[in-house]
mmCIF file of N, CA and C in Angstrom:
data_model
loop_
_atom_site.group_PDB
_atom_site.id
_atom_site.type_symbol
_atom_site.label_atom_id
_atom_site.label_comp_id
_atom_site.label_asym_id
_atom_site.label_seq_id
_atom_site.Cartn_x
_atom_site.Cartn_y
_atom_site.Cartn_z
ATOM 1 N N MET A 1 19.299 3.095 55.374
ATOM 2 C CA MET A 1 18.747 3.676 54.332
ATOM 3 C C MET A 1 17.300 3.158 54.078
ATOM 4 N N ARG A 2 16.488 3.906 53.784
ATOM 5 C CA ARG A 2 15.039 3.387 53.618
ATOM 6 C C ARG A 2 14.882 3.434 51.954
ATOM 7 N N ILE A 3 13.976 2.347 51.512
ATOM 8 C CA ILE A 3 13.730 2.139 50.243
ATOM 9 C C ILE A 3 12.098 2.350 50.010
ATOM 10 N N GLY A 4 11.643 3.242 49.279
ATOM 11 C CA GLY A 4 10.463 3.454 48.811
ATOM 12 C C GLY A 4 10.032 2.955 47.511
ATOM 13 N N GLY A 5 8.844 2.610 47.388
ATOM 14 C CA GLY A 5 8.361 1.997 46.259
ATOM 15 C C GLY A 5 7.396 0.836 46.255
ATOM 16 N N GLY A 6 6.982 0.274 45.389
ATOM 17 C CA GLY A 6 5.983 -0.789 45.308
ATOM 18 C C GLY A 6 6.925 -2.161 45.370
ATOM 19 N N VAL A 7 6.068 -3.113 45.174
ATOM 20 C CA VAL A 7 6.512 -4.492 45.129
ATOM 21 C C VAL A 7 7.329 -4.871 44.248
ATOM 22 N N ALA A 8 7.574 -4.290 42.879
ATOM 23 C CA ALA A 8 8.572 -4.517 42.134
ATOM 24 C C ALA A 8 9.704 -3.893 42.589
ATOM 25 N N THR A 9 9.847 -2.853 43.299
ATOM 26 C CA THR A 9 11.096 -2.155 43.710
ATOM 27 C C THR A 9 11.645 -3.136 44.867
ATOM 28 N N VAL A 10 10.834 -3.367 45.824
ATOM 29 C CA VAL A 10 11.414 -4.335 47.108
ATOM 30 C C VAL A 10 11.953 -5.459 46.454
ATOM 31 N N ARG A 11 11.115 -6.226 45.665
ATOM 32 C CA ARG A 11 11.644 -7.596 44.955
ATOM 33 C C ARG A 11 12.761 -7.107 44.344
ATOM 34 N N ALA A 12 13.087 -6.255 43.653
ATOM 35 C CA ALA A 12 14.421 -6.084 43.096
ATOM 36 C C ALA A 12 15.556 -5.929 44.013
ATOM 37 N N PHE A 13 15.277 -5.166 45.190
ATOM 38 C CA PHE A 13 16.370 -5.135 46.020
ATOM 39 C C PHE A 13 16.591 -6.477 46.581
ATOM 40 N N LEU A 14 15.514 -7.063 46.968
ATOM 41 C CA LEU A 14 15.657 -8.536 47.641
ATOM 42 C C LEU A 14 16.458 -9.555 46.725
ATOM 43 N N GLU A 15 16.208 -9.446 45.328
ATOM 44 C CA GLU A 15 16.889 -10.326 44.531
ATOM 45 C C GLU A 15 18.268 -9.921 44.369
ATOM 46 N N ALA A 16 18.600 -8.784 44.521
ATOM 47 C CA ALA A 16 20.089 -8.216 44.550
ATOM 48 C C ALA A 16 20.814 -8.485 45.806
ATOM 49 N N ASP A 17 19.956 -9.043 46.750
ATOM 50 C CA ASP A 17 20.645 -9.262 48.078
ATOM 51 C C ASP A 17 20.903 -7.999 48.734
ATOM 52 N N LEU A 18 20.280 -7.087 48.737
ATOM 53 C CA LEU A 18 20.722 -5.542 49.218
ATOM 54 C C LEU A 18 19.910 -5.148 50.562
ATOM 55 N N ILE A 19 19.084 -6.194 51.006
ATOM 56 C CA ILE A 19 18.405 -5.773 52.147
ATOM 57 C C ILE A 19 18.751 -6.678 53.343
ATOM 58 N N ASP A 20 18.987 -5.700 54.459
ATOM 59 C CA ASP A 20 19.517 -6.439 55.792
ATOM 60 C C ASP A 20 18.266 -6.535 56.708
ATOM 61 N N GLN A 21 17.584 -5.499 56.639
ATOM 62 C CA GLN A 21 16.443 -5.473 57.747
ATOM 63 C C GLN A 21 15.220 -4.895 56.812
ATOM 64 N N MET A 22 13.964 -5.438 57.176
ATOM 65 C CA MET A 22 12.828 -4.860 56.364
ATOM 66 C C MET A 22 11.683 -5.069 57.389
ATOM 67 N N HIS A 23 10.662 -3.937 57.436
ATOM 68 C CA HIS A 23 9.538 -3.795 58.196
ATOM 69 C C HIS A 23 8.248 -3.823 57.196
ATOM 70 N N CYS A 24 7.458 -4.596 57.276
ATOM 71 C CA CYS A 24 6.249 -4.584 56.436
ATOM 72 C C CYS A 24 5.049 -4.582 57.454
ATOM 73 N N ALA A 25 4.232 -3.600 57.082
ATOM 74 C CA ALA A 25 2.985 -3.579 57.936
ATOM 75 C C ALA A 25 1.837 -4.098 56.977
ATOM 76 N N VAL A 26 1.147 -5.015 57.356
ATOM 77 C CA VAL A 26 0.215 -5.788 56.381
ATOM 78 C C VAL A 26 -1.290 -5.660 57.065
ATOM 79 N N SER A 27 -2.175 -5.125 56.158
ATOM 80 C CA SER A 27 -3.339 -4.849 56.553
ATOM 81 C C SER A 27 -4.433 -6.038 56.219
ATOM 82 N N PRO A 28 -5.334 -6.495 56.918
ATOM 83 C CA PRO A 28 -6.251 -7.431 56.608
ATOM 84 C C PRO A 28 -7.223 -7.129 55.348
ATOM 85 N N VAL A 29 -7.125 -6.011 54.970
ATOM 86 C CA VAL A 29 -8.068 -5.594 53.815
ATOM 87 C C VAL A 29 -7.454 -5.628 52.509
ATOM 88 N N GLU A 30 -8.248 -6.069 51.566
ATOM 89 C CA GLU A 30 -7.634 -6.175 50.037
ATOM 90 C C GLU A 30 -8.261 -5.073 49.411
ATOM 91 N N LEU A 31 -7.353 -4.273 48.516
ATOM 92 C CA LEU A 31 -7.911 -3.225 48.080
ATOM 93 C C LEU A 31 -7.917 -3.175 46.577
ATOM 94 N N GLY A 32 -8.302 -4.271 46.081
ATOM 95 C CA GLY A 32 -8.332 -4.448 44.625
ATOM 96 C C GLY A 32 -7.168 -5.370 43.997
ATOM 97 N N SER A 33 -6.941 -5.401 42.795
ATOM 98 C CA SER A 33 -5.970 -6.324 42.392
ATOM 99 C C SER A 33 -4.525 -5.508 42.317
ATOM 100 N N GLY A 34 -3.695 -6.322 42.789
ATOM 101 C CA GLY A 34 -2.423 -5.625 42.760
ATOM 102 C C GLY A 34 -1.322 -6.865 42.958
ATOM 103 N N GLU A 35 0.035 -6.196 42.947
ATOM 104 C CA GLU A 35 0.953 -7.331 43.122
ATOM 105 C C GLU A 35 1.157 -7.723 44.670
ATOM 106 N N ARG A 36 1.506 -8.970 44.977
ATOM 107 C CA ARG A 36 1.708 -9.413 46.371
ATOM 108 C C ARG A 36 3.280 -9.580 46.410
ATOM 109 N N LEU A 37 3.657 -9.093 47.580
ATOM 110 C CA LEU A 37 5.214 -9.219 47.924
ATOM 111 C C LEU A 37 5.587 -10.698 48.086
ATOM 112 N N TRP A 38 4.655 -11.340 48.665
ATOM 113 C CA TRP A 38 4.901 -12.765 48.940
ATOM 114 C C TRP A 38 3.409 -13.406 49.077
ATOM 115 N N THR A 39 3.438 -14.806 48.872
ATOM 116 C CA THR A 39 2.175 -15.562 49.151
ATOM 117 C C THR A 39 2.003 -15.735 50.800
ATOM 118 N N ASN A 40 3.376 -16.069 51.262
ATOM 119 C CA ASN A 40 3.577 -16.190 52.734
ATOM 120 C C ASN A 40 4.850 -15.546 53.194
ATOM 121 N N PRO A 41 4.835 -14.845 54.210
ATOM 122 C CA PRO A 41 6.154 -14.302 54.689
ATOM 123 C C PRO A 41 7.104 -15.249 54.939
ATOM 124 N N GLY A 42 6.693 -16.640 55.231
ATOM 125 C CA GLY A 42 7.658 -17.696 55.575
ATOM 126 C C GLY A 42 8.557 -18.101 54.526
ATOM 127 N N GLU A 43 8.352 -17.442 53.301
ATOM 128 C CA GLU A 43 9.067 -17.697 52.133
ATOM 129 C C GLU A 43 10.488 -16.993 52.088
ATOM 130 N N LEU A 44 10.495 -16.055 53.057
ATOM 131 C CA LEU A 44 11.782 -15.410 53.072
ATOM 132 C C LEU A 44 12.713 -15.852 54.405
ATOM 133 N N THR A 45 12.242 -16.760 54.918
ATOM 134 C CA THR A 45 12.986 -17.150 56.272
ATOM 135 C C THR A 45 14.345 -18.033 55.807
ATOM 136 N N ASP A 46 14.570 -18.282 54.666
ATOM 137 C CA ASP A 46 15.765 -18.819 54.421
ATOM 138 C C ASP A 46 16.957 -17.974 54.297
ATOM 139 N N ARG A 47 16.652 -16.747 54.323
ATOM 140 C CA ARG A 47 17.640 -15.619 54.322
ATOM 141 C C ARG A 47 17.320 -14.798 55.503
ATOM 142 N N PHE A 48 16.234 -14.671 56.169
ATOM 143 C CA PHE A 48 15.745 -13.734 57.194
ATOM 144 C C PHE A 48 15.338 -14.248 58.380
ATOM 145 N N HIS A 49 15.409 -13.971 59.563
ATOM 146 C CA HIS A 49 14.680 -14.053 60.778
ATOM 147 C C HIS A 49 13.421 -13.351 60.595
ATOM 148 N N LEU A 50 12.273 -13.855 61.122
ATOM 149 C CA LEU A 50 11.037 -13.239 61.075
ATOM 150 C C LEU A 50 10.436 -13.112 62.451
ATOM 151 N N GLU A 51 9.899 -11.901 62.763
ATOM 152 C CA GLU A 51 8.993 -11.860 63.838
ATOM 153 C C GLU A 51 7.881 -11.174 63.503
ATOM 154 N N GLN A 52 6.686 -11.604 63.818
ATOM 155 C CA GLN A 52 5.259 -11.105 63.366
ATOM 156 C C GLN A 52 4.647 -10.615 64.580
ATOM 157 N N ILE A 53 4.270 -9.308 64.572
ATOM 158 C CA ILE A 53 3.627 -8.595 65.727
ATOM 159 C C ILE A 53 2.114 -8.098 65.380
ATOM 160 N N PRO A 54 1.102 -8.777 65.925
ATOM 161 C CA PRO A 54 -0.129 -8.244 65.618
ATOM 162 C C PRO A 54 -0.574 -7.160 66.295
ATOM 163 N N SER A 55 -1.427 -6.068 65.679
ATOM 164 C CA SER A 55 -1.819 -5.047 66.577
ATOM 165 C C SER A 55 -3.354 -5.110 66.642
ATOM 166 N N PRO A 56 -3.892 -4.436 67.514
ATOM 167 C CA PRO A 56 -5.189 -4.475 67.858
ATOM 168 C C PRO A 56 -6.190 -4.185 66.703
ATOM 169 N N SER A 57 -5.630 -3.333 65.710
ATOM 170 C CA SER A 57 -6.379 -2.863 64.499
ATOM 171 C C SER A 57 -6.408 -4.025 63.493
ATOM 172 N N GLY A 58 -5.774 -5.054 63.714
ATOM 173 C CA GLY A 58 -5.763 -6.086 62.737
ATOM 174 C C GLY A 58 -4.417 -6.078 61.851
ATOM 175 N N VAL A 59 -3.626 -5.068 61.772
ATOM 176 C CA VAL A 59 -2.375 -4.887 60.951
ATOM 177 C C VAL A 59 -1.426 -5.861 61.600
ATOM 178 N N VAL A 60 -0.713 -6.525 60.903
ATOM 179 C CA VAL A 60 0.386 -7.392 61.286
ATOM 180 C C VAL A 60 1.820 -6.809 60.929
ATOM 181 N N HIS A 61 2.612 -6.463 61.772
ATOM 182 C CA HIS A 61 3.994 -5.845 61.600
ATOM 183 C C HIS A 61 4.954 -7.148 61.249
ATOM 184 N N HIS A 62 5.488 -7.381 60.220
ATOM 185 C CA HIS A 62 6.446 -8.330 59.846
ATOM 186 C C HIS A 62 7.957 -7.750 60.055
ATOM 187 N N LEU A 63 8.684 -8.001 60.854
ATOM 188 C CA LEU A 63 10.016 -7.659 60.954
ATOM 189 C C LEU A 63 10.901 -8.846 60.650
ATOM 190 N N PHE A 64 11.726 -8.472 59.561
ATOM 191 C CA PHE A 64 12.846 -9.314 58.941
ATOM 192 C C PHE A 64 14.045 -8.724 59.172
ATOM 193 N N TRP A 65 15.091 -9.519 59.570
ATOM 194 C CA TRP A 65 16.470 -9.214 59.688
ATOM 195 C C TRP A 65 17.373 -10.425 59.250
ATOM 196 N N ARG A 66 18.429 -10.109 58.575
ATOM 197 C CA ARG A 66 19.261 -11.172 57.855
ATOM 198 C C ARG A 66 19.813 -12.262 58.850
ATOM 199 N N ARG A 67 19.841 -13.410 58.472
ATOM 200 C CA ARG A 67 20.538 -14.471 59.261
ATOM 201 C C ARG A 67 21.928 -14.389 59.421
#
């Protein structure tokens, strides 16, 4: 299943422990003020394995899967 929505939606699903896998593409550009999903993606490594894959464009793909 795919979850669409913003940070509040993803956080709600994380808090309810309903996510088994997650892929977040993070751009190095700030587009104003908004909510952050995390300060550091390592915050989720207590529940998830994390693989970070950088791309030539500067986007970093964060792949999480449940421990």
